[in-house]
Amino acid sequence: MKRTLKKTAILMATCALPAVTLAGSPMSGPDLIYRGFVELEHLNGDFDDENVIAGQMFFNWAPAAISSYGLGVTGGLEGITLLGSSSDDYLALWLALTYTMAGSSYGDGVLSFGFPTSPIDDYASTDTFNGTVLFDFELSALGKGSFVRSANLFESDRSLGVRYDATSGPLSYGVAFHRVETDFDDINSYSAAARYATGALTFAGGIEHLRGDSDTATLARAGVEADYDPFGGHLYVYKGDSSVAPDGVEVSAYYKVMPNLKVSATYIDYDFGDARGISAQYDLTNGGYVQGGLLDVDTSDTMIDLSVGYRF
């Protein structure tokens, strides 16, 4: 069941969001909620410099003609392009029809049919590692993200599935089934994830069971996130499988020097190696931001990361 992924020089061995969790852009309207970012990133290390364009855009759309029946559409795309003579492109597409079951005998919640993301990526995943988009994308292939997302992003293996999401007070959760047809196997993914917020702390966890024609694997994670403004951070533990993803631990801490300037330190340790970094991000007006950091990986010299981006 091992995934044959495209790799860049810094490889360490190396989301349509559900309608119940998507926070909209300030420009979102009553029928359309969306959010995303686009970023230009430069990495400099002991390899040829890497220049990267990356972005995400997720939306929920409920036009008046069908919203009265509880129907809507959710979708999105996320991708990354490595610029240069040997450019590599990775693109994940998501699209699903949603049905809101408010007040039904089955409880309040949202069903998604089509190509939804895994709840792992919405409820139990961490922010971009050290602000470095390229490195974070590749960590997703090592268990930082779901198998469903990794297959879609790196191999363009679209995942047909169904998903259910609900919220009960401070608890948000989702369960899903996906059928992933890859070049080497047809894999069923069964996943569940949840978040529970209490005061400054949020507890999260998720599990994904993969069943192929001749092999199975189970991936799990649990984490706690803290936001004691201006301090915060997170701790996540990953339990992997040797044929799919390794065990790991990820920890981070940040401090908001001022409302628009945040400095952070991040560390991740896998069975075969680790990575650590420090970064600073300055938010500009109207959604813009600039970011810079240092990233040290066992298999590479220290890398310098500089990026400029825009959130919407």
Short mmCIF file of the C-alpha atoms (twelve columns), coordinates in Angstrom:
data_MODEL
# 
_entry.id   MODEL 
# 
loop_
_atom_site.group_PDB 
_atom_site.id 
_atom_site.type_symbol 
_atom_site.label_atom_id 
_atom_site.label_alt_id 
_atom_site.label_comp_id 
_atom_site.label_asym_id 
_atom_site.label_seq_id 
_atom_site.Cartn_x 
_atom_site.Cartn_y 
_atom_site.Cartn_z 
_atom_site.pdbx_PDB_model_num 
ATOM 1   C CA . MET A 1   0.000   0.000  0.000   1 
ATOM 2   C CA . LYS A 2   3.063   2.226  -0.092  1 
ATOM 3   C CA . ARG A 3   2.449   5.449  -1.997  1 
ATOM 4   C CA . THR A 4   4.753   6.279  -4.893  1 
ATOM 5   C CA . LEU A 5   4.818   10.057 -4.585  1 
ATOM 6   C CA . LYS A 6   6.638   12.652 -6.652  1 
ATOM 7   C CA . LYS A 7   9.448   14.184 -4.588  1 
ATOM 8   C CA . THR A 8   11.395  17.451 -4.512  1 
ATOM 9   C CA . ALA A 9   14.952  17.907 -3.283  1 
ATOM 10  C CA . ILE A 10  13.918  18.607 0.303   1 
ATOM 11  C CA . LEU A 11  11.753  15.504 0.790   1 
ATOM 12  C CA . MET A 12  12.572  14.288 4.314   1 
ATOM 13  C CA . ALA A 13  12.754  10.487 3.651   1 
ATOM 14  C CA . THR A 14  10.915  13.183 2.604   1 
ATOM 15  C CA . CYS A 15  -9.820  20.694 1.873   1 
ATOM 16  C CA . ALA A 16  -13.696 21.203 0.532   1 
ATOM 17  C CA . LEU A 17  -14.405 22.032 4.142   1 
ATOM 18  C CA . PRO A 18  -17.761 20.887 5.506   1 
ATOM 19  C CA . ALA A 19  -20.528 23.434 5.604   1 
ATOM 20  C CA . VAL A 20  -20.549 23.316 9.394   1 
ATOM 21  C CA . THR A 21  -16.923 24.431 9.779   1 
ATOM 22  C CA . LEU A 22  -16.079 26.793 6.916   1 
ATOM 23  C CA . ALA A 23  -15.378 30.346 8.056   1 
ATOM 24  C CA . GLY A 24  -15.937 32.855 5.311   1 
ATOM 25  C CA . SER A 25  -13.957 35.731 3.887   1 
ATOM 26  C CA . PRO A 26  -15.111 39.243 4.791   1 
ATOM 27  C CA . MET A 27  -16.268 39.445 1.158   1 
ATOM 28  C CA . SER A 28  -18.448 36.327 1.461   1 
ATOM 29  C CA . GLY A 29  -22.144 36.844 0.837   1 
ATOM 30  C CA . PRO A 30  -25.341 35.242 2.120   1 
ATOM 31  C CA . ASP A 31  -25.358 32.572 -0.616  1 
ATOM 32  C CA . LEU A 32  -21.597 32.029 -0.895  1 
ATOM 33  C CA . ILE A 33  -19.017 31.554 1.855   1 
ATOM 34  C CA . TYR A 34  -15.400 31.154 0.827   1 
ATOM 35  C CA . ARG A 35  -11.847 31.523 2.047   1 
ATOM 36  C CA . GLY A 36  -8.338  30.812 0.842   1 
ATOM 37  C CA . PHE A 37  -4.870  32.141 0.171   1 
ATOM 38  C CA . VAL A 38  -2.276  32.487 -2.562  1 
ATOM 39  C CA . GLU A 39  1.450   32.634 -1.802  1 
ATOM 40  C CA . LEU A 40  4.790   33.031 -3.546  1 
ATOM 41  C CA . GLU A 41  7.583   31.288 -1.641  1 
ATOM 42  C CA . HIS A 42  11.382  31.182 -2.041  1 
ATOM 43  C CA . LEU A 43  13.543  28.491 -0.403  1 
ATOM 44  C CA . ASN A 44  17.339  28.650 -0.299  1 
ATOM 45  C CA . GLY A 45  19.437  25.727 0.957   1 
ATOM 46  C CA . ASP A 46  22.159  23.258 -0.031  1 
ATOM 47  C CA . PHE A 47  20.193  22.481 -3.205  1 
ATOM 48  C CA . ASP A 48  19.130  24.624 -6.125  1 
ATOM 49  C CA . ASP A 49  16.875  27.428 -4.952  1 
ATOM 50  C CA . GLU A 50  13.193  26.570 -5.059  1 
ATOM 51  C CA . ASN A 51  10.534  29.096 -6.068  1 
ATOM 52  C CA . VAL A 52  6.978   28.037 -5.357  1 
ATOM 53  C CA . ILE A 53  3.466   29.302 -6.043  1 
ATOM 54  C CA . ALA A 54  0.847   27.740 -3.766  1 
ATOM 55  C CA . GLY A 55  -2.763  28.378 -2.922  1 
ATOM 56  C CA . GLN A 56  -6.082  27.140 -1.569  1 
ATOM 57  C CA . MET A 57  -9.690  28.136 -2.097  1 
ATOM 58  C CA . PHE A 58  -12.674 26.471 -0.396  1 
ATOM 59  C CA . PHE A 59  -16.327 27.452 -0.641  1 
ATOM 60  C CA . ASN A 60  -19.871 26.644 0.435   1 
ATOM 61  C CA . TRP A 61  -22.610 27.726 -1.972  1 
ATOM 62  C CA . ALA A 62  -26.319 27.578 -1.142  1 
ATOM 63  C CA . PRO A 63  -28.299 29.423 -3.850  1 
ATOM 64  C CA . ALA A 64  -31.833 30.382 -2.859  1 
ATOM 65  C CA . ALA A 65  -33.380 28.054 -5.447  1 
ATOM 66  C CA . ILE A 66  -32.198 24.932 -3.602  1 
ATOM 67  C CA . SER A 67  -31.200 26.134 -0.113  1 
ATOM 68  C CA . SER A 68  -34.833 26.007 1.080   1 
ATOM 69  C CA . TYR A 69  -34.651 22.226 0.559   1 
ATOM 70  C CA . GLY A 70  -31.489 21.994 2.644   1 
ATOM 71  C CA . LEU A 71  -29.300 21.548 -0.434  1 
ATOM 72  C CA . GLY A 72  -26.014 23.226 -1.227  1 
ATOM 73  C CA . VAL A 73  -22.637 22.698 -2.843  1 
ATOM 74  C CA . THR A 74  -19.227 22.630 -1.201  1 
ATOM 75  C CA . GLY A 75  -15.898 22.397 -2.952  1 
ATOM 76  C CA . GLY A 76  -12.466 23.796 -3.454  1 
ATOM 77  C CA . LEU A 77  -9.009  23.311 -4.794  1 
ATOM 78  C CA . GLU A 78  -5.504  23.411 -3.427  1 
ATOM 79  C CA . GLY A 79  -2.296  23.238 -5.328  1 
ATOM 80  C CA . ILE A 80  1.386   23.955 -5.534  1 
ATOM 81  C CA . THR A 81  3.705   24.616 -8.476  1 
ATOM 82  C CA . LEU A 82  7.498   24.385 -8.322  1 
ATOM 83  C CA . LEU A 83  8.824   26.968 -10.754 1 
ATOM 84  C CA . GLY A 84  11.908  26.355 -12.854 1 
ATOM 85  C CA . SER A 85  13.189  24.138 -15.629 1 
ATOM 86  C CA . SER A 86  11.905  20.983 -13.938 1 
ATOM 87  C CA . SER A 87  8.583   22.326 -12.725 1 
ATOM 88  C CA . ASP A 88  6.287   19.980 -10.819 1 
ATOM 89  C CA . ASP A 89  2.598   20.665 -10.309 1 
ATOM 90  C CA . TYR A 90  0.304   19.190 -7.674  1 
ATOM 91  C CA . LEU A 91  -3.430  19.896 -7.628  1 
ATOM 92  C CA . ALA A 92  -6.269  18.553 -5.499  1 
ATOM 93  C CA . LEU A 93  -9.888  19.185 -6.477  1 
ATOM 94  C CA . TRP A 94  -12.928 18.747 -4.204  1 
ATOM 95  C CA . LEU A 95  -16.643 19.003 -4.997  1 
ATOM 96  C CA . ALA A 96  -19.704 17.652 -3.187  1 
ATOM 97  C CA . LEU A 97  -23.445 18.132 -2.923  1 
ATOM 98  C CA . THR A 98  -24.532 18.852 0.663   1 
ATOM 99  C CA . TYR A 99  -27.796 18.183 2.463   1 
ATOM 100 C CA . THR A 100 -28.461 19.895 5.802   1 
ATOM 101 C CA . MET A 101 -30.542 17.701 8.099   1 
ATOM 102 C CA . ALA A 102 -31.526 20.366 10.633  1 
ATOM 103 C CA . GLY A 103 -34.340 19.170 12.845  1 
ATOM 104 C CA . SER A 104 -34.583 15.744 11.229  1 
ATOM 105 C CA . SER A 105 -35.004 12.496 13.148  1 
ATOM 106 C CA . TYR A 106 -31.324 11.792 12.453  1 
ATOM 107 C CA . GLY A 107 -30.170 14.921 14.286  1 
ATOM 108 C CA . ASP A 108 -28.715 18.201 13.118  1 
ATOM 109 C CA . GLY A 109 -25.872 17.768 10.676  1 
ATOM 110 C CA . VAL A 110 -24.660 17.965 7.098   1 
ATOM 111 C CA . LEU A 111 -24.301 15.100 4.613   1 
ATOM 112 C CA . SER A 112 -21.846 15.537 1.715   1 
ATOM 113 C CA . PHE A 113 -21.910 13.356 -1.423  1 
ATOM 114 C CA . GLY A 114 -19.330 13.332 -4.180  1 
ATOM 115 C CA . PHE A 115 -15.702 14.254 -3.611  1 
ATOM 116 C CA . PRO A 116 -15.530 15.660 -0.047  1 
ATOM 117 C CA . THR A 117 -12.303 15.911 1.944   1 
ATOM 118 C CA . SER A 118 -11.564 13.726 4.923   1 
ATOM 119 C CA . PRO A 119 -12.635 15.102 8.326   1 
ATOM 120 C CA . ILE A 120 -9.046  14.446 9.435   1 
ATOM 121 C CA . ASP A 121 -7.925  17.519 7.498   1 
ATOM 122 C CA . ASP A 122 -10.627 19.786 8.935   1 
ATOM 123 C CA . TYR A 123 -10.773 18.801 12.594  1 
ATOM 124 C CA . ALA A 124 -7.414  17.257 13.520  1 
ATOM 125 C CA . SER A 125 -4.638  18.851 11.451  1 
ATOM 126 C CA . THR A 126 -2.116  21.542 12.319  1 
ATOM 127 C CA . ASP A 127 -1.223  24.822 10.620  1 
ATOM 128 C CA . THR A 128 1.466   25.106 7.946   1 
ATOM 129 C CA . PHE A 129 4.719   23.768 9.395   1 
ATOM 130 C CA . ASN A 130 7.011   26.713 10.214  1 
ATOM 131 C CA . GLY A 131 5.158   28.782 7.597   1 
ATOM 132 C CA . THR A 132 6.888   26.803 4.827   1 
ATOM 133 C CA . VAL A 133 4.185   25.770 2.357   1 
ATOM 134 C CA . LEU A 134 6.337   23.436 0.233   1 
ATOM 135 C CA . PHE A 135 7.685   21.490 3.193   1 
ATOM 136 C CA . ASP A 136 4.236   21.277 4.782   1 
ATOM 137 C CA . PHE A 137 2.770   19.848 1.560   1 
ATOM 138 C CA . GLU A 138 5.355   17.102 1.624   1 
ATOM 139 C CA . LEU A 139 4.813   16.368 5.303   1 
ATOM 140 C CA . SER A 140 1.186   15.672 4.390   1 
ATOM 141 C CA . ALA A 141 2.467   12.590 2.555   1 
ATOM 142 C CA . LEU A 142 4.010   11.349 5.804   1 
ATOM 143 C CA . GLY A 143 0.817   11.361 7.838   1 
ATOM 144 C CA . LYS A 144 0.446   15.041 8.741   1 
ATOM 145 C CA . GLY A 145 -2.626  15.029 6.512   1 
ATOM 146 C CA . SER A 146 -5.068  12.312 5.562   1 
ATOM 147 C CA . PHE A 147 -4.329  9.609  3.008   1 
ATOM 148 C CA . VAL A 148 -7.321  10.875 1.008   1 
ATOM 149 C CA . ARG A 149 -5.794  14.362 0.700   1 
ATOM 150 C CA . SER A 150 -2.335  13.016 -0.101  1 
ATOM 151 C CA . ALA A 151 -3.642  10.743 -2.875  1 
ATOM 152 C CA . ASN A 152 -5.628  13.606 -4.404  1 
ATOM 153 C CA . LEU A 153 -2.855  16.168 -4.117  1 
ATOM 154 C CA . PHE A 154 0.201   14.151 -5.149  1 
ATOM 155 C CA . GLU A 155 -1.258  11.586 -7.526  1 
ATOM 156 C CA . SER A 156 -4.547  13.219 -8.656  1 
ATOM 157 C CA . ASP A 157 -6.444  10.160 -7.411  1 
ATOM 158 C CA . ARG A 158 -9.924  11.651 -6.887  1 
ATOM 159 C CA . SER A 159 -11.731 10.105 -3.949  1 
ATOM 160 C CA . LEU A 160 -15.439 9.399  -4.373  1 
ATOM 161 C CA . GLY A 161 -17.134 9.386  -0.982  1 
ATOM 162 C CA . VAL A 162 -19.789 10.389 1.509   1 
ATOM 163 C CA . ARG A 163 -19.333 12.400 4.697   1 
ATOM 164 C CA . TYR A 164 -21.386 13.465 7.707   1 
ATOM 165 C CA . ASP A 165 -20.576 16.464 9.945   1 
ATOM 166 C CA . ALA A 166 -22.269 17.811 13.040  1 
ATOM 167 C CA . THR A 167 -21.752 20.196 15.951  1 
ATOM 168 C CA . SER A 168 -22.984 19.798 19.515  1 
ATOM 169 C CA . GLY A 169 -22.024 22.714 21.736  1 
ATOM 170 C CA . PRO A 170 -18.207 22.825 21.950  1 
ATOM 171 C CA . LEU A 171 -17.871 19.524 20.069  1 
ATOM 172 C CA . SER A 172 -17.511 19.341 16.275  1 
ATOM 173 C CA . TYR A 173 -17.021 16.031 14.511  1 
ATOM 174 C CA . GLY A 174 -17.184 14.261 11.187  1 
ATOM 175 C CA . VAL A 175 -17.111 10.734 9.758   1 
ATOM 176 C CA . ALA A 176 -16.506 9.739  6.149   1 
ATOM 177 C CA . PHE A 177 -16.034 6.936  3.660   1 
ATOM 178 C CA . HIS A 178 -13.924 7.351  0.514   1 
ATOM 179 C CA . ARG A 179 -13.087 5.032  -2.348  1 
ATOM 180 C CA . VAL A 180 -9.601  5.839  -3.660  1 
ATOM 181 C CA . GLU A 181 -8.683  4.215  -6.978  1 
ATOM 182 C CA . THR A 182 -4.905  4.400  -7.353  1 
ATOM 183 C CA . ASP A 183 -2.483  3.000  -9.919  1 
ATOM 184 C CA . PHE A 184 -1.343  0.295  -7.503  1 
ATOM 185 C CA . ASP A 185 -4.488  -0.580 -5.536  1 
ATOM 186 C CA . ASP A 186 -8.124  0.329  -4.916  1 
ATOM 187 C CA . ILE A 187 -8.382  1.515  -1.325  1 
ATOM 188 C CA . ASN A 188 -11.332 2.140  0.973   1 
ATOM 189 C CA . SER A 189 -10.747 4.891  3.545   1 
ATOM 190 C CA . TYR A 190 -12.874 5.035  6.699   1 
ATOM 191 C CA . SER A 191 -12.165 8.156  8.748   1 
ATOM 192 C CA . ALA A 192 -13.447 10.029 11.778  1 
ATOM 193 C CA . ALA A 193 -12.231 13.152 13.544  1 
ATOM 194 C CA . ALA A 194 -13.411 15.582 16.210  1 
ATOM 195 C CA . ARG A 195 -12.555 18.847 17.987  1 
ATOM 196 C CA . TYR A 196 -13.614 19.883 21.481  1 
ATOM 197 C CA . ALA A 197 -13.048 23.483 22.609  1 
ATOM 198 C CA . THR A 198 -12.984 24.446 26.279  1 
ATOM 199 C CA . GLY A 199 -11.658 27.868 27.250  1 
ATOM 200 C CA . ALA A 200 -8.196  28.465 25.815  1 
ATOM 201 C CA . LEU A 201 -7.691  24.779 24.996  1 
ATOM 202 C CA . THR A 202 -8.915  22.696 22.078  1 
ATOM 203 C CA . PHE A 203 -8.578  18.921 22.015  1 
ATOM 204 C CA . ALA A 204 -8.541  17.135 18.668  1 
ATOM 205 C CA . GLY A 205 -8.181  13.618 17.391  1 
ATOM 206 C CA . GLY A 206 -8.769  11.465 14.379  1 
ATOM 207 C CA . ILE A 207 -8.401  7.991  12.947  1 
ATOM 208 C CA . GLU A 208 -8.257  6.716  9.370   1 
ATOM 209 C CA . HIS A 209 -8.491  3.037  8.478   1 
ATOM 210 C CA . LEU A 210 -7.324  2.011  5.012   1 
ATOM 211 C CA . ARG A 211 -8.329  -1.272 3.412   1 
ATOM 212 C CA . GLY A 212 -6.904  -2.341 0.082   1 
ATOM 213 C CA . ASP A 213 -7.243  -5.474 -2.009  1 
ATOM 214 C CA . SER A 214 -4.481  -7.245 -0.074  1 
ATOM 215 C CA . ASP A 215 -3.442  -5.009 2.827   1 
ATOM 216 C CA . THR A 216 -4.802  -2.785 5.601   1 
ATOM 217 C CA . ALA A 217 -3.427  0.053  7.695   1 
ATOM 218 C CA . THR A 218 -4.688  2.309  10.461  1 
ATOM 219 C CA . LEU A 219 -3.436  5.857  11.083  1 
ATOM 220 C CA . ALA A 220 -4.342  7.849  14.199  1 
ATOM 221 C CA . ARG A 221 -3.521  11.197 15.804  1 
ATOM 222 C CA . ALA A 222 -4.366  13.134 18.941  1 
ATOM 223 C CA . GLY A 223 -3.522  16.699 19.834  1 
ATOM 224 C CA . VAL A 224 -4.114  19.686 22.052  1 
ATOM 225 C CA . GLU A 225 -4.015  23.325 20.909  1 
ATOM 226 C CA . ALA A 226 -3.653  26.311 23.235  1 
ATOM 227 C CA . ASP A 227 -4.431  29.983 22.721  1 
ATOM 228 C CA . TYR A 228 -3.504  32.096 25.752  1 
ATOM 229 C CA . ASP A 229 -3.286  35.337 23.794  1 
ATOM 230 C CA . PRO A 230 -0.560  36.486 23.091  1 
ATOM 231 C CA . PHE A 231 0.964   33.014 23.696  1 
ATOM 232 C CA . GLY A 232 -0.094  29.732 22.169  1 
ATOM 233 C CA . GLY A 233 0.961   26.495 20.536  1 
ATOM 234 C CA . HIS A 234 0.068   22.867 19.948  1 
ATOM 235 C CA . LEU A 235 1.175   19.305 20.609  1 
ATOM 236 C CA . TYR A 236 0.181   16.451 18.277  1 
ATOM 237 C CA . VAL A 237 1.085   12.775 18.397  1 
ATOM 238 C CA . TYR A 238 0.853   10.664 15.215  1 
ATOM 239 C CA . LYS A 239 0.559   6.887  15.205  1 
ATOM 240 C CA . GLY A 240 1.392   5.564  11.778  1 
ATOM 241 C CA . ASP A 241 1.982   2.347  9.897   1 
ATOM 242 C CA . SER A 242 5.286   1.319  8.359   1 
ATOM 243 C CA . SER A 243 3.707   0.772  4.927   1 
ATOM 244 C CA . VAL A 244 1.963   4.177  4.804   1 
ATOM 245 C CA . ALA A 245 3.234   6.719  7.360   1 
ATOM 246 C CA . PRO A 246 5.626   6.727  10.345  1 
ATOM 247 C CA . ASP A 247 4.985   7.521  13.994  1 
ATOM 248 C CA . GLY A 248 5.665   11.136 14.909  1 
ATOM 249 C CA . VAL A 249 5.372   13.986 17.382  1 
ATOM 250 C CA . GLU A 250 4.824   17.651 16.459  1 
ATOM 251 C CA . VAL A 251 5.073   20.584 18.843  1 
ATOM 252 C CA . SER A 252 4.957   24.333 18.300  1 
ATOM 253 C CA . ALA A 253 4.834   27.578 20.251  1 
ATOM 254 C CA . TYR A 254 4.159   31.160 19.201  1 
ATOM 255 C CA . TYR A 255 4.165   34.657 20.635  1 
ATOM 256 C CA . LYS A 256 2.368   37.685 19.220  1 
ATOM 257 C CA . VAL A 257 4.866   40.503 19.594  1 
ATOM 258 C CA . MET A 258 2.127   42.877 18.428  1 
ATOM 259 C CA . PRO A 259 -1.308  42.313 16.874  1 
ATOM 260 C CA . ASN A 260 0.109   41.945 13.356  1 
ATOM 261 C CA . LEU A 261 3.495   40.320 14.152  1 
ATOM 262 C CA . LYS A 262 3.827   36.711 15.314  1 
ATOM 263 C CA . VAL A 263 7.002   34.705 15.926  1 
ATOM 264 C CA . SER A 264 6.936   30.936 16.277  1 
ATOM 265 C CA . ALA A 265 9.074   27.839 16.764  1 
ATOM 266 C CA . THR A 266 8.093   24.391 15.475  1 
ATOM 267 C CA . TYR A 267 9.535   20.892 15.824  1 
ATOM 268 C CA . ILE A 268 8.509   17.550 14.336  1 
ATOM 269 C CA . ASP A 269 10.095  14.189 15.059  1 
ATOM 270 C CA . TYR A 270 9.509   11.063 12.971  1 
ATOM 271 C CA . ASP A 271 10.967  7.582  13.426  1 
ATOM 272 C CA . PHE A 272 13.627  8.246  10.773  1 
ATOM 273 C CA . GLY A 273 14.458  11.913 11.408  1 
ATOM 274 C CA . ASP A 274 13.292  15.294 12.544  1 
ATOM 275 C CA . ALA A 275 12.936  18.928 11.497  1 
ATOM 276 C CA . ARG A 276 12.847  22.206 13.416  1 
ATOM 277 C CA . GLY A 277 12.377  25.817 12.544  1 
ATOM 278 C CA . ILE A 278 11.731  29.360 13.623  1 
ATOM 279 C CA . SER A 279 9.716   31.908 11.694  1 
ATOM 280 C CA . ALA A 280 8.095   35.329 11.860  1 
ATOM 281 C CA . GLN A 281 4.990   36.568 10.062  1 
ATOM 282 C CA . TYR A 282 3.866   40.150 9.616   1 
ATOM 283 C CA . ASP A 283 0.286   40.791 8.548   1 
ATOM 284 C CA . LEU A 284 -0.317  43.674 6.166   1 
ATOM 285 C CA . THR A 285 -3.590  45.460 5.629   1 
ATOM 286 C CA . ASN A 286 -6.376  43.959 3.483   1 
ATOM 287 C CA . GLY A 287 -5.233  40.345 3.867   1 
ATOM 288 C CA . GLY A 288 -1.606  40.574 2.749   1 
ATOM 289 C CA . TYR A 289 1.292   39.113 4.711   1 
ATOM 290 C CA . VAL A 290 5.042   38.517 4.562   1 
ATOM 291 C CA . GLN A 291 6.846   35.660 6.242   1 
ATOM 292 C CA . GLY A 292 10.430  34.564 6.798   1 
ATOM 293 C CA . GLY A 293 12.042  31.681 8.624   1 
ATOM 294 C CA . LEU A 294 14.851  29.187 9.073   1 
ATOM 295 C CA . LEU A 295 14.200  25.466 8.659   1 
ATOM 296 C CA . ASP A 296 16.664  22.733 9.648   1 
ATOM 297 C CA . VAL A 297 16.105  19.148 8.444   1 
ATOM 298 C CA . ASP A 298 18.234  16.095 9.285   1 
ATOM 299 C CA . THR A 299 18.779  15.352 5.599   1 
ATOM 300 C CA . SER A 300 19.660  18.917 4.583   1 
ATOM 301 C CA . ASP A 301 21.509  22.033 5.677   1 
ATOM 302 C CA . THR A 302 19.522  24.893 7.176   1 
ATOM 303 C CA . MET A 303 17.133  26.428 4.676   1 
ATOM 304 C CA . ILE A 304 15.976  30.026 4.456   1 
ATOM 305 C CA . ASP A 305 12.301  30.533 3.629   1 
ATOM 306 C CA . LEU A 306 10.866  33.848 2.421   1 
ATOM 307 C CA . SER A 307 7.303   34.309 1.243   1 
ATOM 308 C CA . VAL A 308 4.672   36.894 0.456   1 
ATOM 309 C CA . GLY A 309 0.995   36.090 0.242   1 
ATOM 310 C CA . TYR A 310 -2.619  37.187 0.382   1 
ATOM 311 C CA . ARG A 311 -5.540  35.694 2.320   1 
ATOM 312 C CA . PHE A 312 -9.130  36.182 1.243   1 
# 
